[in-house]
Amino acid sequence: KAGVTQTPRYLIKTRGQQVTLSCSPISGHRSVSWYQQTPGQGLQFLFEYFSETQRNKGNFPGRFSGRQFSNSRSEMNVSTLELGDSALYLCASSLEASFDEQFFGPGTRLTVL
Amino acid sequence: GENVEQHPSTLSVQEGDSAVIKCTYSDSASNYFPWYKQELGKRPQLIIDIRSNVGEKKDQRIAVTLNKTAKHFSLHITETQPEDSAVYFCAAVNTGTASKLTFGTGTRLQVTL
């Protein structure tokens, strides 16, 4: 079974731009969660999608948004990028809920200049 | 919402010694506690988990204990090996409400020869 994939793997953007990251979950997995990982801050939860609906949301500003498609693939968008948005963005898929075993993707490394 | 604190943030042990990582949680309704391991440059992976109806669970050299009264749980690694060097994340969630999985900030374990 293919693992979770994320594209692109690396991104360099400048302040004020926007970015879209993509996540393809394991086949059959319906829950997709997104995390921001920075040194010392661990895994900060962004949001979780299930059946094309946002089920949970973390404490991030409205510049961070996401969506899920009918095939469970998910995208997240960050608008008006700030320097502090530089991080590794991980998505994780699980069968039905975030408390099922989560399978993480390799992440997208975003650098904002 | 749930808040998970994890200590220590870094831990250095000699090969063969034991390592203990501790987490506390705030929501007494949380009933599922997984641990994820992230090796350098790799994605987090589930290594062990425990549910609130169990006080201890063991899998070879790793074990997790749970004290519901005190709202804390711990990861124990015995006979540490260099391949145990990684960042370990604890997490907590109330599975009854389809809530998000809340992670601790991580512990960087270094096993020295």
PDB file of C-alpha atoms in Angstrom:
ATOM      1  CA  LYS A   1       0.000   0.000   0.000  1.00  0.00           C
ATOM      2  CA  ALA A   2       1.463   3.348  -0.999  1.00  0.00           C
ATOM      3  CA  GLY A   3       2.218   5.748   1.823  1.00  0.00           C
ATOM      4  CA  VAL A   4       1.141   9.327   2.323  1.00  0.00           C
ATOM      5  CA  THR A   5       2.616  11.674  -0.238  1.00  0.00           C
ATOM      6  CA  GLN A   6       3.018  15.435  -0.128  1.00  0.00           C
ATOM      7  CA  THR A   7       3.876  17.890  -2.840  1.00  0.00           C
ATOM      8  CA  PRO A   8       5.915  19.887  -3.245  1.00  0.00           C
ATOM      9  CA  ARG A   9       8.660  18.774  -0.894  1.00  0.00           C
ATOM     10  CA  TYR A  10      10.330  22.179  -0.780  1.00  0.00           C
ATOM     11  CA  LEU A  11       9.070  25.691  -1.356  1.00  0.00           C
ATOM     12  CA  ILE A  12      10.668  29.086  -1.159  1.00  0.00           C
ATOM     13  CA  LYS A  13       8.351  32.066  -1.107  1.00  0.00           C
ATOM     14  CA  THR A  14       8.553  35.727  -0.189  1.00  0.00           C
ATOM     15  CA  ARG A  15       6.492  37.615   2.333  1.00  0.00           C
ATOM     16  CA  GLY A  16       3.003  38.467   1.148  1.00  0.00           C
ATOM     17  CA  GLN A  17       2.754  35.612  -1.315  1.00  0.00           C
ATOM     18  CA  GLN A  18       0.415  32.697  -0.935  1.00  0.00           C
ATOM     19  CA  VAL A  19       1.118  28.982  -1.151  1.00  0.00           C
ATOM     20  CA  THR A  20      -0.836  25.760  -1.658  1.00  0.00           C
ATOM     21  CA  LEU A  21       0.380  22.427  -0.333  1.00  0.00           C
ATOM     22  CA  SER A  22      -1.043  19.079  -1.335  1.00  0.00           C
ATOM     23  CA  CYS A  23      -1.452  15.793   0.520  1.00  0.00           C
ATOM     24  CA  SER A  24      -2.508  12.410  -0.863  1.00  0.00           C
ATOM     25  CA  PRO A  25      -3.539  10.009   1.902  1.00  0.00           C
ATOM     26  CA  ILE A  26      -3.233   6.261   2.014  1.00  0.00           C
ATOM     27  CA  SER A  27      -5.949   4.627  -0.051  1.00  0.00           C
ATOM     28  CA  GLY A  28      -9.023   4.031   2.090  1.00  0.00           C
ATOM     29  CA  HIS A  29      -8.095   6.624   4.685  1.00  0.00           C
ATOM     30  CA  ARG A  30     -10.746   9.271   5.117  1.00  0.00           C
ATOM     31  CA  SER A  31      -9.240  11.513   7.781  1.00  0.00           C
ATOM     32  CA  VAL A  32      -6.450  13.943   6.931  1.00  0.00           C
ATOM     33  CA  SER A  33      -4.790  16.155   9.527  1.00  0.00           C
ATOM     34  CA  TRP A  34      -2.285  18.933   8.977  1.00  0.00           C
ATOM     35  CA  TYR A  35       0.488  19.961  11.357  1.00  0.00           C
ATOM     36  CA  GLN A  36       3.082  22.705  11.454  1.00  0.00           C
ATOM     37  CA  GLN A  37       6.429  21.596  12.840  1.00  0.00           C
ATOM     38  CA  THR A  38       9.036  24.077  14.015  1.00  0.00           C
ATOM     39  CA  PRO A  39      12.064  23.488  16.265  1.00  0.00           C
ATOM     40  CA  GLY A  40      11.001  23.532  19.897  1.00  0.00           C
ATOM     41  CA  GLN A  41       7.286  23.779  19.121  1.00  0.00           C
ATOM     42  CA  GLY A  42       6.575  20.191  18.317  1.00  0.00           C
ATOM     43  CA  LEU A  43       3.591  19.346  16.172  1.00  0.00           C
ATOM     44  CA  GLN A  44       1.140  22.219  16.100  1.00  0.00           C
ATOM     45  CA  PHE A  45      -2.264  21.075  14.881  1.00  0.00           C
ATOM     46  CA  LEU A  46      -3.720  23.082  12.003  1.00  0.00           C
ATOM     47  CA  PHE A  47      -6.895  21.253  11.016  1.00  0.00           C
ATOM     48  CA  GLU A  48      -8.458  17.879  10.321  1.00  0.00           C
ATOM     49  CA  TYR A  49     -10.679  16.978   7.405  1.00  0.00           C
ATOM     50  CA  PHE A  50     -13.067  14.065   7.120  1.00  0.00           C
ATOM     51  CA  SER A  51     -15.453  13.416   4.252  1.00  0.00           C
ATOM     52  CA  GLU A  52     -14.668  16.805   2.721  1.00  0.00           C
ATOM     53  CA  THR A  53     -15.594  18.624   5.939  1.00  0.00           C
ATOM     54  CA  GLN A  54     -13.342  20.346   8.419  1.00  0.00           C
ATOM     55  CA  ARG A  55     -13.897  18.427  11.625  1.00  0.00           C
ATOM     56  CA  ASN A  56     -11.351  20.092  13.910  1.00  0.00           C
ATOM     57  CA  LYS A  57      -9.392  23.305  13.778  1.00  0.00           C
ATOM     58  CA  GLY A  58      -6.319  24.476  15.637  1.00  0.00           C
ATOM     59  CA  ASN A  59      -5.392  27.934  16.849  1.00  0.00           C
ATOM     60  CA  PHE A  60      -4.010  29.387  13.668  1.00  0.00           C
ATOM     61  CA  PRO A  61      -5.081  32.630  11.982  1.00  0.00           C
ATOM     62  CA  GLY A  62      -7.532  32.666   9.132  1.00  0.00           C
ATOM     63  CA  ARG A  63      -4.651  32.950   6.654  1.00  0.00           C
ATOM     64  CA  PHE A  64      -4.379  29.196   7.017  1.00  0.00           C
ATOM     65  CA  SER A  65      -7.118  27.280   5.287  1.00  0.00           C
ATOM     66  CA  GLY A  66      -7.660  23.873   3.815  1.00  0.00           C
ATOM     67  CA  ARG A  67      -9.999  21.620   1.982  1.00  0.00           C
ATOM     68  CA  GLN A  68     -10.528  17.993   1.165  1.00  0.00           C
ATOM     69  CA  PHE A  69     -11.712  16.491  -2.075  1.00  0.00           C
ATOM     70  CA  SER A  70     -14.019  13.544  -2.643  1.00  0.00           C
ATOM     71  CA  ASN A  71     -11.034  11.215  -3.113  1.00  0.00           C
ATOM     72  CA  SER A  72      -9.765  12.290   0.345  1.00  0.00           C
ATOM     73  CA  ARG A  73      -6.841  14.229  -1.089  1.00  0.00           C
ATOM     74  CA  SER A  74      -6.343  17.437   0.826  1.00  0.00           C
ATOM     75  CA  GLU A  75      -4.802  20.818   0.249  1.00  0.00           C
ATOM     76  CA  MET A  76      -3.847  23.569   2.608  1.00  0.00           C
ATOM     77  CA  ASN A  77      -3.392  27.183   1.660  1.00  0.00           C
ATOM     78  CA  VAL A  78      -1.514  29.932   3.407  1.00  0.00           C
ATOM     79  CA  SER A  79      -2.178  33.457   2.217  1.00  0.00           C
ATOM     80  CA  THR A  80      -0.166  36.597   2.872  1.00  0.00           C
ATOM     81  CA  LEU A  81       2.883  34.672   4.000  1.00  0.00           C
ATOM     82  CA  GLU A  82       4.891  35.892   6.978  1.00  0.00           C
ATOM     83  CA  LEU A  83       8.469  35.057   7.952  1.00  0.00           C
ATOM     84  CA  GLY A  84       7.130  33.086  10.915  1.00  0.00           C
ATOM     85  CA  ASP A  85       5.316  30.705   8.584  1.00  0.00           C
ATOM     86  CA  SER A  86       8.624  29.089   7.689  1.00  0.00           C
ATOM     87  CA  ALA A  87       8.263  25.516   8.905  1.00  0.00           C
ATOM     88  CA  LEU A  88       7.842  21.902   7.953  1.00  0.00           C
ATOM     89  CA  TYR A  89       4.203  21.179   7.151  1.00  0.00           C
ATOM     90  CA  LEU A  90       3.194  17.599   7.743  1.00  0.00           C
ATOM     91  CA  CYS A  91      -0.006  15.921   6.805  1.00  0.00           C
ATOM     92  CA  ALA A  92      -1.167  12.656   8.310  1.00  0.00           C
ATOM     93  CA  SER A  93      -3.888  10.300   7.210  1.00  0.00           C
ATOM     94  CA  SER A  94      -5.850   7.827   9.276  1.00  0.00           C
ATOM     95  CA  LEU A  95      -8.772   5.530   8.673  1.00  0.00           C
ATOM     96  CA  GLU A  96     -11.636   7.434  10.277  1.00  0.00           C
ATOM     97  CA  ALA A  97     -10.390   9.769  12.983  1.00  0.00           C
ATOM     98  CA  SER A  98      -7.208  11.431  14.178  1.00  0.00           C
ATOM     99  CA  PHE A  99      -7.044   8.959  17.069  1.00  0.00           C
ATOM    100  CA  ASP A 100      -6.683   6.047  14.694  1.00  0.00           C
ATOM    101  CA  GLU A 101      -3.030   5.429  13.921  1.00  0.00           C
ATOM    102  CA  GLN A 102      -1.792   8.416  11.957  1.00  0.00           C
ATOM    103  CA  PHE A 103       0.482   7.863   8.996  1.00  0.00           C
ATOM    104  CA  PHE A 104       2.539  10.913   8.243  1.00  0.00           C
ATOM    105  CA  GLY A 105       3.755  12.179   4.926  1.00  0.00           C
ATOM    106  CA  PRO A 106       7.348  13.340   4.352  1.00  0.00           C
ATOM    107  CA  GLY A 107       6.342  16.961   4.772  1.00  0.00           C
ATOM    108  CA  THR A 108       6.712  20.162   2.770  1.00  0.00           C
ATOM    109  CA  ARG A 109       9.528  22.434   3.870  1.00  0.00           C
ATOM    110  CA  LEU A 110       8.348  26.016   3.426  1.00  0.00           C
ATOM    111  CA  THR A 111      10.833  28.855   3.623  1.00  0.00           C
ATOM    112  CA  VAL A 112       9.533  32.411   3.612  1.00  0.00           C
ATOM    113  CA  LEU A 113      12.067  35.100   2.747  1.00  0.00           C
TER     114      LEU A 113
ATOM    115  CA  GLY B   1      -9.343  22.073  25.008  1.00  0.00           C
ATOM    116  CA  GLU B   2      -6.732  19.507  25.840  1.00  0.00           C
ATOM    117  CA  ASN B   3      -3.228  20.627  26.822  1.00  0.00           C
ATOM    118  CA  VAL B   4      -0.307  18.201  26.929  1.00  0.00           C
ATOM    119  CA  GLU B   5       2.981  19.017  28.609  1.00  0.00           C
ATOM    120  CA  GLN B   6       6.050  16.896  27.982  1.00  0.00           C
ATOM    121  CA  HIS B   7       9.317  16.663  29.902  1.00  0.00           C
ATOM    122  CA  PRO B   8      12.220  16.741  29.514  1.00  0.00           C
ATOM    123  CA  SER B   9      12.743  18.551  26.234  1.00  0.00           C
ATOM    124  CA  THR B  10      16.128  16.867  25.801  1.00  0.00           C
ATOM    125  CA  LEU B  11      17.509  13.704  27.326  1.00  0.00           C
ATOM    126  CA  SER B  12      20.930  12.157  26.961  1.00  0.00           C
ATOM    127  CA  VAL B  13      21.613   8.615  28.157  1.00  0.00           C
ATOM    128  CA  GLN B  14      24.400   6.116  27.692  1.00  0.00           C
ATOM    129  CA  GLU B  15      23.787   3.057  25.618  1.00  0.00           C
ATOM    130  CA  GLY B  16      22.265   0.349  27.756  1.00  0.00           C
ATOM    131  CA  ASP B  17      20.727   2.731  30.267  1.00  0.00           C
ATOM    132  CA  SER B  18      17.008   3.388  30.621  1.00  0.00           C
ATOM    133  CA  ALA B  19      15.181   6.512  29.483  1.00  0.00           C
ATOM    134  CA  VAL B  20      11.930   7.910  30.818  1.00  0.00           C
ATOM    135  CA  ILE B  21       9.816  10.614  29.214  1.00  0.00           C
ATOM    136  CA  LYS B  22       6.849  12.059  31.069  1.00  0.00           C
ATOM    137  CA  CYS B  23       3.671  13.763  29.902  1.00  0.00           C
ATOM    138  CA  THR B  24       0.767  15.352  31.693  1.00  0.00           C
ATOM    139  CA  TYR B  25      -2.626  16.128  30.226  1.00  0.00           C
ATOM    140  CA  SER B  26      -5.370  18.473  31.313  1.00  0.00           C
ATOM    141  CA  ASP B  27      -8.631  16.923  30.072  1.00  0.00           C
ATOM    142  CA  SER B  28      -9.774  14.136  32.385  1.00  0.00           C
ATOM    143  CA  ALA B  29     -11.983  12.833  29.556  1.00  0.00           C
ATOM    144  CA  SER B  30      -8.960  11.947  27.420  1.00  0.00           C
ATOM    145  CA  ASN B  31      -8.809   8.188  27.026  1.00  0.00           C
ATOM    146  CA  TYR B  32      -6.234   7.412  24.354  1.00  0.00           C
ATOM    147  CA  PHE B  33      -2.501   8.161  24.601  1.00  0.00           C
ATOM    148  CA  PRO B  34      -0.203   7.331  21.687  1.00  0.00           C
ATOM    149  CA  TRP B  35       3.542   7.891  21.397  1.00  0.00           C
ATOM    150  CA  TYR B  36       5.218   8.788  18.127  1.00  0.00           C
ATOM    151  CA  LYS B  37       8.913   8.579  17.284  1.00  0.00           C
ATOM    152  CA  GLN B  38      10.543  10.846  14.732  1.00  0.00           C
ATOM    153  CA  GLU B  39      14.047  10.015  13.635  1.00  0.00           C
ATOM    154  CA  LEU B  40      16.181  12.773  12.184  1.00  0.00           C
ATOM    155  CA  GLY B  41      14.898  13.788   8.765  1.00  0.00           C
ATOM    156  CA  LYS B  42      12.084  11.271   8.834  1.00  0.00           C
ATOM    157  CA  ARG B  43       8.366  11.354   9.476  1.00  0.00           C
ATOM    158  CA  PRO B  44       6.806  10.569  12.873  1.00  0.00           C
ATOM    159  CA  GLN B  45       5.687   6.974  13.397  1.00  0.00           C
ATOM    160  CA  LEU B  46       3.499   5.400  16.055  1.00  0.00           C
ATOM    161  CA  ILE B  47       5.533   3.200  18.398  1.00  0.00           C
ATOM    162  CA  ILE B  48       3.127   2.385  21.213  1.00  0.00           C
ATOM    163  CA  ASP B  49      -0.183   3.530  22.627  1.00  0.00           C
ATOM    164  CA  ILE B  50      -2.313   2.997  25.708  1.00  0.00           C
ATOM    165  CA  ARG B  51      -5.991   3.390  26.475  1.00  0.00           C
ATOM    166  CA  SER B  52      -7.431   4.581  29.738  1.00  0.00           C
ATOM    167  CA  ASN B  53      -8.728   1.174  30.782  1.00  0.00           C
ATOM    168  CA  VAL B  54      -5.149  -0.097  31.015  1.00  0.00           C
ATOM    169  CA  GLY B  55      -2.446   0.992  33.454  1.00  0.00           C
ATOM    170  CA  GLU B  56       0.579  -0.313  31.611  1.00  0.00           C
ATOM    171  CA  LYS B  57       1.494  -1.700  28.217  1.00  0.00           C
ATOM    172  CA  LYS B  58       4.770  -3.191  27.109  1.00  0.00           C
ATOM    173  CA  ASP B  59       6.287  -3.980  23.729  1.00  0.00           C
ATOM    174  CA  GLN B  60       9.787  -5.444  23.931  1.00  0.00           C
ATOM    175  CA  ARG B  61      12.065  -2.686  25.251  1.00  0.00           C
ATOM    176  CA  ILE B  62       9.424   0.040  25.403  1.00  0.00           C
ATOM    177  CA  ALA B  63       6.594   0.437  27.856  1.00  0.00           C
ATOM    178  CA  VAL B  64       4.025   3.064  28.651  1.00  0.00           C
ATOM    179  CA  THR B  65       2.363   3.651  32.001  1.00  0.00           C
ATOM    180  CA  LEU B  66      -0.752   5.677  32.709  1.00  0.00           C
ATOM    181  CA  ASN B  67      -1.920   7.280  35.947  1.00  0.00           C
ATOM    182  CA  LYS B  68      -5.446   8.558  35.313  1.00  0.00           C
ATOM    183  CA  THR B  69      -5.813  10.062  38.775  1.00  0.00           C
ATOM    184  CA  ALA B  70      -2.745  12.228  38.359  1.00  0.00           C
ATOM    185  CA  LYS B  71      -3.380  12.682  34.637  1.00  0.00           C
ATOM    186  CA  HIS B  72       0.072  11.704  33.547  1.00  0.00           C
ATOM    187  CA  PHE B  73       1.615   9.007  31.411  1.00  0.00           C
ATOM    188  CA  SER B  74       5.191   8.005  30.724  1.00  0.00           C
ATOM    189  CA  LEU B  75       7.287   6.255  28.113  1.00  0.00           C
ATOM    190  CA  HIS B  76       9.995   3.917  29.366  1.00  0.00           C
ATOM    191  CA  ILE B  77      12.781   2.634  27.135  1.00  0.00           C
ATOM    192  CA  THR B  78      15.084   0.015  28.604  1.00  0.00           C
ATOM    193  CA  GLU B  79      18.498  -1.088  27.352  1.00  0.00           C
ATOM    194  CA  THR B  80      18.712   1.913  25.055  1.00  0.00           C
ATOM    195  CA  GLN B  81      20.480   1.572  21.728  1.00  0.00           C
ATOM    196  CA  PRO B  82      21.822   4.194  19.305  1.00  0.00           C
ATOM    197  CA  GLU B  83      18.832   3.628  17.018  1.00  0.00           C
ATOM    198  CA  ASP B  84      16.589   4.863  19.837  1.00  0.00           C
ATOM    199  CA  SER B  85      18.011   8.355  19.260  1.00  0.00           C
ATOM    200  CA  ALA B  86      15.087  10.417  17.974  1.00  0.00           C
ATOM    201  CA  VAL B  87      12.427  12.915  19.000  1.00  0.00           C
ATOM    202  CA  TYR B  88       9.541  11.354  20.875  1.00  0.00           C
ATOM    203  CA  PHE B  89       6.077  12.906  21.000  1.00  0.00           C
ATOM    204  CA  CYS B  90       3.318  12.004  23.393  1.00  0.00           C
ATOM    205  CA  ALA B  91      -0.306  12.788  22.591  1.00  0.00           C
ATOM    206  CA  ALA B  92      -3.746  12.629  24.153  1.00  0.00           C
ATOM    207  CA  VAL B  93      -7.313  12.625  22.866  1.00  0.00           C
ATOM    208  CA  ASN B  94     -10.881  11.917  23.917  1.00  0.00           C
ATOM    209  CA  THR B  95     -11.965   9.355  21.340  1.00  0.00           C
ATOM    210  CA  GLY B  96     -15.615   9.757  22.275  1.00  0.00           C
ATOM    211  CA  THR B  97     -15.851  13.193  20.757  1.00  0.00           C
ATOM    212  CA  ALA B  98     -13.780  12.765  17.576  1.00  0.00           C
ATOM    213  CA  SER B  99     -11.539  15.495  18.936  1.00  0.00           C
ATOM    214  CA  LYS B 100      -8.174  16.353  17.517  1.00  0.00           C
ATOM    215  CA  LEU B 101      -5.071  14.572  18.729  1.00  0.00           C
ATOM    216  CA  THR B 102      -3.065  16.970  20.932  1.00  0.00           C
ATOM    217  CA  PHE B 103       0.687  16.455  20.911  1.00  0.00           C
ATOM    218  CA  GLY B 104       3.297  17.365  23.465  1.00  0.00           C
ATOM    219  CA  THR B 105       6.262  19.496  22.399  1.00  0.00           C
ATOM    220  CA  GLY B 106       8.589  16.527  22.030  1.00  0.00           C
ATOM    221  CA  THR B 107      11.663  15.090  23.733  1.00  0.00           C
ATOM    222  CA  ARG B 108      14.931  14.764  21.891  1.00  0.00           C
ATOM    223  CA  LEU B 109      16.592  11.562  23.110  1.00  0.00           C
ATOM    224  CA  GLN B 110      20.281  11.108  22.436  1.00  0.00           C
ATOM    225  CA  VAL B 111      21.808   7.709  23.154  1.00  0.00           C
ATOM    226  CA  THR B 112      25.561   7.968  23.446  1.00  0.00           C
ATOM    227  CA  LEU B 113      28.060   5.144  23.069  1.00  0.00           C
TER     228      LEU B 113
END
